[in-house]
PDB file of C-alpha atoms in Angstrom:
ATOM      1  CA  MET H   9     126.470  33.936 -92.248  1.00 49.00           C
ATOM      2  CA  LYS H  10     126.043  33.093 -88.531  1.00 49.00           C
ATOM      3  CA  LEU H  11     128.911  32.360 -86.286  1.00 50.00           C
ATOM      4  CA  SER H  12     128.685  31.491 -82.655  1.00 56.00           C
ATOM      5  CA  LYS H  13     129.196  34.024 -80.079  1.00 54.00           C
ATOM      6  CA  ASN H  14     131.536  31.661 -78.456  1.00 52.00           C
ATOM      7  CA  LEU H  15     134.119  31.342 -81.726  1.00 46.00           C
ATOM      8  CA  VAL H  16     133.754  35.239 -82.175  1.00 43.00           C
ATOM      9  CA  ARG H  17     134.905  35.693 -78.802  1.00 55.00           C
ATOM     10  CA  GLY H  18     137.410  33.106 -79.344  1.00 47.00           C
ATOM     11  CA  LEU H  19     138.638  34.524 -82.439  1.00 43.00           C
ATOM     12  CA  PHE H  20     139.005  38.078 -79.800  1.00 46.00           C
ATOM     13  CA  GLY H  21     140.961  36.011 -77.456  1.00 48.00           C
ATOM     14  CA  ALA H  22     143.377  34.517 -79.609  1.00 42.00           C
ATOM     15  CA  THR H  23     143.841  38.153 -81.284  1.00 43.00           C
ATOM     16  CA  VAL H  24     144.775  39.600 -77.867  1.00 39.00           C
ATOM     17  CA  LEU H  25     147.055  36.789 -77.435  1.00 39.00           C
ATOM     18  CA  LEU H  26     148.610  37.129 -80.500  1.00 40.00           C
ATOM     19  CA  THR H  27     148.997  40.568 -80.293  1.00 42.00           C
ATOM     20  CA  ALA H  28     150.404  40.429 -76.874  1.00 41.00           C
ATOM     21  CA  HIS H  29     153.053  37.686 -78.358  1.00 42.00           C
ATOM     22  CA  MET H  30     154.412  40.073 -80.895  1.00 44.00           C
ATOM     23  CA  ALA H  31     154.284  42.879 -78.237  1.00 44.00           C
ATOM     24  CA  VAL H  32     157.216  41.146 -76.104  1.00 49.00           C
ATOM     25  CA  ALA H  33     159.004  39.003 -79.081  1.00 76.00           C
ATOM     26  CA  LEU H  34     162.353  39.623 -79.683  1.00 93.00           C
ATOM     27  CA  PRO H  35     165.515  38.469 -81.663  1.00 97.00           C
ATOM     28  CA  ILE H  36     166.907  35.076 -79.911  1.00 97.00           C
ATOM     29  CA  GLU H  37     170.595  34.782 -78.851  1.00 98.00           C
ATOM     30  CA  LEU H  38     171.864  31.261 -79.580  1.00 98.00           C
ATOM     31  CA  ASN H  39     174.704  29.523 -78.422  1.00 98.00           C
ATOM     32  CA  ALA H  40     177.320  27.161 -81.318  1.00 98.00           C
ATOM     33  CA  ALA H  41     175.387  24.418 -79.787  1.00 98.00           C
ATOM     34  CA  GLN H  42     172.033  25.748 -80.224  1.00 98.00           C
ATOM     35  CA  PHE H  43     172.565  27.258 -83.389  1.00 98.00           C
ATOM     36  CA  ALA H  44     173.779  24.076 -84.968  1.00 98.00           C
ATOM     37  CA  SER H  45     171.028  21.841 -83.734  1.00 97.00           C
ATOM     38  CA  GLN H  46     168.229  24.652 -84.973  1.00 97.00           C
ATOM     39  CA  THR H  47     169.748  25.115 -88.138  1.00 97.00           C
ATOM     40  CA  ALA H  48     170.325  21.293 -88.987  1.00 96.00           C
ATOM     41  CA  GLY H  49     168.681  20.602 -92.564  1.00 93.00           C
ATOM     42  CA  LEU H  50     168.199  23.754 -93.263  1.00 95.00           C
ATOM     43  CA  ALA H  51     169.322  25.273 -96.240  1.00 94.00           C
ATOM     44  CA  ALA H  52     172.513  27.440 -95.719  1.00 97.00           C
ATOM     45  CA  ILE H  53     174.841  30.333 -96.819  1.00 98.00           C
ATOM     46  CA  THR H  54     178.137  30.364 -95.401  1.00 98.00           C
ATOM     47  CA  GLU H  55     180.712  33.113 -96.481  1.00 98.00           C
ATOM     48  CA  ASP H  56     184.197  31.841 -95.017  1.00 97.00           C
ATOM     49  CA  PHE H  57     185.899  34.727 -97.043  1.00 97.00           C
ATOM     50  CA  GLU H  58     188.367  31.833 -98.856  1.00 95.00           C
ATOM     51  CA  SER H  59     187.234  33.291-102.420  1.00 96.00           C
ATOM     52  CA  PHE H  60     188.493  36.610-101.448  1.00 97.00           C
ATOM     53  CA  ALA H  61     191.859  38.041-102.371  1.00 95.00           C
ATOM     54  CA  LEU H  62     194.332  38.934 -99.411  1.00 94.00           C
ATOM     55  CA  GLY H  63     194.398  42.272 -98.290  1.00 96.00           C
ATOM     56  CA  ASP H  64     192.369  45.444 -98.653  1.00 97.00           C
ATOM     57  CA  GLN H  65     189.007  45.252-100.109  1.00 97.00           C
ATOM     58  CA  SER H  66     185.777  47.613-101.187  1.00 97.00           C
ATOM     59  CA  ASN H  67     183.448  49.176 -98.497  1.00 97.00           C
ATOM     60  CA  PRO H  68     180.856  48.073 -98.614  1.00 97.00           C
ATOM     61  CA  LEU H  69     181.744  44.739 -99.363  1.00 98.00           C
ATOM     62  CA  ALA H  70     179.605  42.338-100.649  1.00 98.00           C
ATOM     63  CA  LEU H  71     179.461  38.643 -99.338  1.00 98.00           C
ATOM     64  CA  ALA H  72     178.028  35.492 -99.942  1.00 98.00           C
ATOM     65  CA  ASN H  73     175.027  36.342 -97.962  1.00 98.00           C
ATOM     66  CA  GLY H  74     174.905  40.013 -97.558  1.00 98.00           C
ATOM     67  CA  THR H  75     176.946  42.984 -97.146  1.00 98.00           C
ATOM     68  CA  ALA H  76     179.410  44.200 -94.596  1.00 98.00           C
ATOM     69  CA  ILE H  77     179.667  47.580 -93.866  1.00 97.00           C
ATOM     70  CA  PHE H  78     182.803  48.742 -92.086  1.00 97.00           C
ATOM     71  CA  PRO H  79     183.911  51.869 -90.438  1.00 95.00           C
ATOM     72  CA  GLY H  80     187.210  51.608 -91.821  1.00 95.00           C
ATOM     73  CA  ILE H  81     188.905  49.594 -94.385  1.00 95.00           C
ATOM     74  CA  PRO H  82     187.753  45.782 -94.870  1.00 97.00           C
ATOM     75  CA  ARG H  83     190.773  43.635 -94.776  1.00 96.00           C
ATOM     76  CA  ILE H  84     191.102  39.649 -95.816  1.00 96.00           C
ATOM     77  CA  LEU H  85     193.877  38.154 -93.706  1.00 94.00           C
ATOM     78  CA  THR H  86     194.547  34.564 -94.060  1.00 88.00           C
ATOM     79  CA  ALA H  87     196.188  31.708 -91.327  1.00 77.00           C
ATOM     80  CA  ASP H  88     196.501  34.578 -89.142  1.00 78.00           C
ATOM     81  CA  LEU H  89     195.941  32.726 -85.721  1.00 74.00           C
ATOM     82  CA  LEU H  90     196.031  35.954 -83.881  1.00 80.00           C
ATOM     83  CA  PHE H  91     192.908  37.611 -85.526  1.00 83.00           C
ATOM     84  CA  CYS H  92     191.053  34.502 -87.264  1.00 89.00           C
ATOM     85  CA  PRO H  93     188.936  32.117 -85.188  1.00 84.00           C
ATOM     86  CA  ASN H  94     190.031  29.563 -87.099  1.00 83.00           C
ATOM     87  CA  GLY H  95     193.389  30.245 -88.435  1.00 81.00           C
ATOM     88  CA  SER H  96     192.218  30.161 -91.839  1.00 90.00           C
ATOM     89  CA  ALA H  97     190.653  33.366 -94.332  1.00 94.00           C
ATOM     90  CA  CYS H  98     188.940  36.029 -92.173  1.00 95.00           C
ATOM     91  CA  LEU H  99     187.629  39.604 -92.144  1.00 96.00           C
ATOM     92  CA  ILE H 100     188.710  42.259 -90.010  1.00 94.00           C
ATOM     93  CA  ASP H 101     188.817  46.268 -90.156  1.00 94.00           C
ATOM     94  CA  ASN H 102     192.208  47.452 -90.536  1.00 90.00           C
ATOM     95  CA  ALA H 103     191.636  51.484 -89.864  1.00 87.00           C
ATOM     96  CA  ASP H 104     188.656  51.841 -87.212  1.00 89.00           C
ATOM     97  CA  VAL H 105     188.462  49.428 -84.146  1.00 87.00           C
ATOM     98  CA  THR H 106     186.024  51.544 -82.070  1.00 87.00           C
ATOM     99  CA  SER H 107     183.158  52.165 -84.543  1.00 94.00           C
ATOM    100  CA  PRO H 108     180.235  49.684 -85.513  1.00 96.00           C
ATOM    101  CA  ARG H 109     180.973  46.993 -88.018  1.00 97.00           C
ATOM    102  CA  THR H 110     177.442  46.306 -89.635  1.00 98.00           C
ATOM    103  CA  PHE H 111     176.369  42.917 -91.263  1.00 98.00           C
ATOM    104  CA  SER H 112     173.020  44.003 -93.401  1.00 98.00           C
ATOM    105  CA  ALA H 113     171.238  43.723 -97.032  1.00 98.00           C
ATOM    106  CA  LEU H 114     170.251  40.216 -96.055  1.00 98.00           C
ATOM    107  CA  ALA H 115     168.262  37.972 -98.214  1.00 96.00           C
ATOM    108  CA  ALA H 116     164.526  38.419 -97.659  1.00 94.00           C
ATOM    109  CA  GLY H 117     163.610  35.631 -94.765  1.00 95.00           C
ATOM    110  CA  THR H 118     166.688  35.183 -93.335  1.00 97.00           C
ATOM    111  CA  THR H 119     165.827  34.236 -89.870  1.00 97.00           C
ATOM    112  CA  TYR H 120     169.617  32.547 -88.491  1.00 98.00           C
ATOM    113  CA  TRP H 121     172.295  34.921 -88.895  1.00 98.00           C
ATOM    114  CA  GLY H 122     175.790  33.243 -86.838  1.00 98.00           C
ATOM    115  CA  THR H 123     179.459  34.048 -86.877  1.00 98.00           C
ATOM    116  CA  ASP H 124     182.579  32.737 -85.448  1.00 97.00           C
ATOM    117  CA  ILE H 125     184.470  35.774 -83.959  1.00 94.00           C
ATOM    118  CA  GLN H 126     187.868  36.453 -82.367  1.00 90.00           C
ATOM    119  CA  GLN H 127     188.767  39.663 -80.233  1.00 84.00           C
ATOM    120  CA  ILE H 128     192.347  40.600 -79.680  1.00 77.00           C
ATOM    121  CA  GLU H 129     192.548  41.559 -76.053  1.00 65.00           C
ATOM    122  CA  PHE H 130     195.571  43.818 -74.645  1.00 55.00           C
ATOM    123  CA  GLY H 131     195.665  43.683 -70.542  1.00 53.00           C
ATOM    124  CA  GLY H 132     191.567  42.957 -70.573  1.00 60.00           C
ATOM    125  CA  GLY H 133     188.566  42.243 -71.926  1.00 73.00           C
ATOM    126  CA  ASN H 134     186.854  44.689 -73.959  1.00 84.00           C
ATOM    127  CA  THR H 135     183.150  44.465 -74.389  1.00 90.00           C
ATOM    128  CA  LEU H 136     181.465  43.934 -77.583  1.00 93.00           C
ATOM    129  CA  ARG H 137     177.921  45.402 -77.923  1.00 96.00           C
ATOM    130  CA  VAL H 138     175.977  43.420 -80.599  1.00 98.00           C
ATOM    131  CA  THR H 139     172.965  44.894 -82.118  1.00 98.00           C
ATOM    132  CA  VAL H 140     170.203  42.565 -84.037  1.00 98.00           C
ATOM    133  CA  VAL H 141     167.572  44.357 -86.018  1.00 98.00           C
ATOM    134  CA  GLY H 142     164.720  42.317 -87.067  1.00 98.00           C
ATOM    135  CA  GLY H 143     161.068  41.740 -87.801  1.00 97.00           C
ATOM    136  CA  SER H 144     160.198  40.847 -84.334  1.00 97.00           C
ATOM    137  CA  GLY H 145     162.054  43.973 -82.778  1.00 97.00           C
ATOM    138  CA  THR H 146     165.654  45.060 -81.948  1.00 98.00           C
ATOM    139  CA  LEU H 147     167.797  43.105 -79.612  1.00 98.00           C
ATOM    140  CA  THR H 148     171.177  44.376 -77.730  1.00 98.00           C
ATOM    141  CA  ILE H 149     173.542  42.632 -76.191  1.00 97.00           C
ATOM    142  CA  GLU H 150     176.842  42.909 -74.244  1.00 95.00           C
ATOM    143  CA  ALA H 151     179.557  40.110 -73.623  1.00 92.00           C
ATOM    144  CA  THR H 152     183.190  39.788 -73.598  1.00 87.00           C
ATOM    145  CA  GLY H 153     185.314  36.580 -74.377  1.00 85.00           C
ATOM    146  CA  ARG H 154     182.970  35.159 -77.168  1.00 90.00           C
ATOM    147  CA  ASP H 155     183.702  33.054 -79.963  1.00 93.00           C
ATOM    148  CA  PHE H 156     180.529  32.639 -81.322  1.00 97.00           C
ATOM    149  CA  TRP H 157     177.733  34.890 -81.738  1.00 98.00           C
ATOM    150  CA  GLY H 158     174.230  33.706 -83.041  1.00 98.00           C
ATOM    151  CA  PHE H 159     170.976  34.651 -83.373  1.00 98.00           C
ATOM    152  CA  HIS H 160     167.337  33.900 -84.710  1.00 98.00           C
ATOM    153  CA  ASP H 161     164.017  35.346 -85.504  1.00 98.00           C
ATOM    154  CA  ALA H 162     160.950  34.066 -86.691  1.00 96.00           C
ATOM    155  CA  LEU H 163     160.070  37.348 -88.419  1.00 96.00           C
ATOM    156  CA  GLY H 164     163.454  37.896 -90.216  1.00 97.00           C
ATOM    157  CA  ILE H 165     166.349  39.563 -89.421  1.00 98.00           C
ATOM    158  CA  SER H 166     167.386  42.834 -91.386  1.00 98.00           C
ATOM    159  CA  SER H 167     171.172  43.830 -89.672  1.00 98.00           C
ATOM    160  CA  VAL H 168     173.397  42.588 -86.931  1.00 98.00           C
ATOM    161  CA  SER H 169     176.188  45.476 -86.011  1.00 98.00           C
ATOM    162  CA  PHE H 170     179.031  44.745 -83.630  1.00 97.00           C
ATOM    163  CA  LEU H 171     180.598  47.993 -81.516  1.00 95.00           C
ATOM    164  CA  ASN H 172     183.788  47.219 -79.180  1.00 91.00           C
ATOM    165  CA  LEU H 173     183.113  49.496 -76.028  1.00 89.00           C
ATOM    166  CA  GLY H 174     187.110  49.987 -75.428  1.00 82.00           C
ATOM    167  CA  ASP H 175     186.564  49.234 -71.787  1.00 81.00           C
ATOM    168  CA  GLY H 176     189.209  46.788 -70.828  1.00 69.00           C
ATOM    169  CA  GLN H 177     192.315  47.522 -68.954  1.00 61.00           C
ATOM    170  CA  GLY H 178     194.416  47.611 -71.749  1.00 57.00           C
ATOM    171  CA  ALA H 179     194.547  48.937 -75.170  1.00 62.00           C
ATOM    172  CA  THR H 180     191.305  48.495 -77.689  1.00 68.00           C
ATOM    173  CA  GLY H 181     191.933  45.251 -79.669  1.00 76.00           C
ATOM    174  CA  ASN H 182     190.917  44.430 -82.601  1.00 86.00           C
ATOM    175  CA  TYR H 183     188.754  41.179 -83.948  1.00 90.00           C
ATOM    176  CA  GLY H 184     187.848  39.025 -86.594  1.00 93.00           C
ATOM    177  CA  PHE H 185     184.895  37.613 -87.852  1.00 96.00           C
ATOM    178  CA  ASP H 186     184.910  34.129 -90.217  1.00 96.00           C
ATOM    179  CA  ASN H 187     182.211  31.802 -91.179  1.00 97.00           C
ATOM    180  CA  VAL H 188     179.411  34.331 -91.590  1.00 98.00           C
ATOM    181  CA  VAL H 189     176.069  31.848 -91.808  1.00 98.00           C
ATOM    182  CA  THR H 190     172.678  32.744 -92.811  1.00 98.00           C
ATOM    183  CA  THR H 191     169.391  30.309 -93.836  1.00 97.00           C
ATOM    184  CA  THR H 192     166.128  31.312 -94.847  1.00 89.00           C
ATOM    185  CA  ASN H 193     163.866  28.738 -94.648  1.00 67.00           C
ATOM    186  CA  SER H 194     162.782  28.115 -90.672  1.00 47.00           C
ATOM    187  CA  VAL H 195     158.965  27.695 -90.164  1.00 47.00           C
ATOM    188  CA  PRO H 196     157.841  30.221 -87.481  1.00 52.00           C
ATOM    189  CA  THR H 197     157.152  29.242 -83.831  1.00 51.00           C
ATOM    190  CA  PRO H 198     154.582  29.962 -82.344  1.00 51.00           C
ATOM    191  CA  SER H 199     152.613  29.995 -85.516  1.00 49.00           C
ATOM    192  CA  THR H 200     149.737  32.529 -86.078  1.00 47.00           C
ATOM    193  CA  LEU H 201     147.197  29.641 -86.431  1.00 44.00           C
ATOM    194  CA  THR H 202     148.559  27.840 -83.593  1.00 51.00           C
ATOM    195  CA  LEU H 203     147.866  31.180 -81.642  1.00 48.00           C
ATOM    196  CA  LEU H 204     144.322  31.546 -82.912  1.00 45.00           C
ATOM    197  CA  ALA H 205     143.544  28.094 -82.553  1.00 48.00           C
ATOM    198  CA  ALA H 206     144.455  28.517 -78.818  1.00 49.00           C
ATOM    199  CA  GLY H 207     142.839  31.411 -78.122  1.00 50.00           C
ATOM    200  CA  ALA H 208     139.541  30.107 -79.934  1.00 46.00           C
ATOM    201  CA  LEU H 209     139.603  26.963 -77.980  1.00 50.00           C
ATOM    202  CA  TRP H 210     140.170  28.537 -74.385  1.00 48.00           C
ATOM    203  CA  PHE H 211     137.555  31.139 -74.916  1.00 47.00           C
ATOM    204  CA  GLY H 212     135.037  28.585 -76.267  1.00 50.00           C
ATOM    205  CA  ARG H 213     136.001  26.259 -73.424  1.00 55.00           C
ATOM    206  CA  ARG H 214     135.287  29.439 -70.912  1.00 53.00           C
ATOM    207  CA  THR H 215     132.175  30.542 -72.258  1.00 48.00           C
ATOM    208  CA  ARG H 216     130.721  27.035 -72.853  1.00 50.00           C
ATOM    209  CA  ARG H 217     131.214  26.221 -68.892  1.00 52.00           C
ATOM    210  CA  SER H 218     129.168  29.867 -67.894  1.00 51.00           C
ATOM    211  CA  SER H 219     126.400  29.827 -70.634  1.00 48.00           C
ATOM    212  CA  PRO H 220     124.589  26.511 -71.525  1.00 46.00           C
ATOM    213  CA  ASN H 221     122.705  28.289 -74.418  1.00 46.00           C
ATOM    214  CA  PRO H 222     125.213  30.000 -76.278  1.00 42.00           C
ATOM    215  CA  ALA H 223     123.701  32.731 -78.946  1.00 41.00           C
ATOM    216  CA  SER H 224     124.337  33.500 -82.337  1.00 38.00           C
ATOM    217  CA  VAL H 225     126.131  36.664 -83.814  1.00 36.00           C
ATOM    218  CA  THR H 226     124.934  37.426 -87.729  1.00 40.00           C
ATOM    219  CA  ILE H 227     127.977  38.696 -89.628  1.00 39.00           C
ATOM    220  CA  GLU H 228     126.468  40.312 -92.734  1.00 46.00           C
ATOM    221  CA  SER H 229     128.866  39.622 -95.975  1.00 41.00           C
TER     222      SER H 229
END
């Protein structure tokens, strides 16, 4: 079959653009409003911990939308305004405050992950280091005083880990999770087809301006 040189150049250019996009892409952090807006209308699964018995749990702990792997002893509390973000059931680690707590084994195609969180501080804010592993790369963020963490990766999220750095002025405080939300049916943006079309159009127009009689290239098939 015969393809115009313009089209071949356009496809090559689109490949370059797509490769560049994938090279710099990372999971994206979202605040609570952004998370709610972007997941509106999507099929979501929420683990609110209300179905668990109170007290210590197995480790790893199977959730409605993944697995919680804690370094110590996962424990379910309820109506605890000190640890639980919403004053209802929540998940803490009852034995280890300073090692990573990881949410993993997420369903294939999970593109949004979010949770309410509450930190207990004594004399000063301790920094949480959050690491998100996704199909587009690994994102690491450090912050303190958050009551929500949310993330999006159009290529899928594999795991989210929390580590208390213990750098506050007082003792290292514990922290609890509630309403862990995941969704699995987001439309990737920008899409591969969009990038290919944009690259082909740009390179085609550029070539037409410089070559009034474009040549053809034959590809054997």
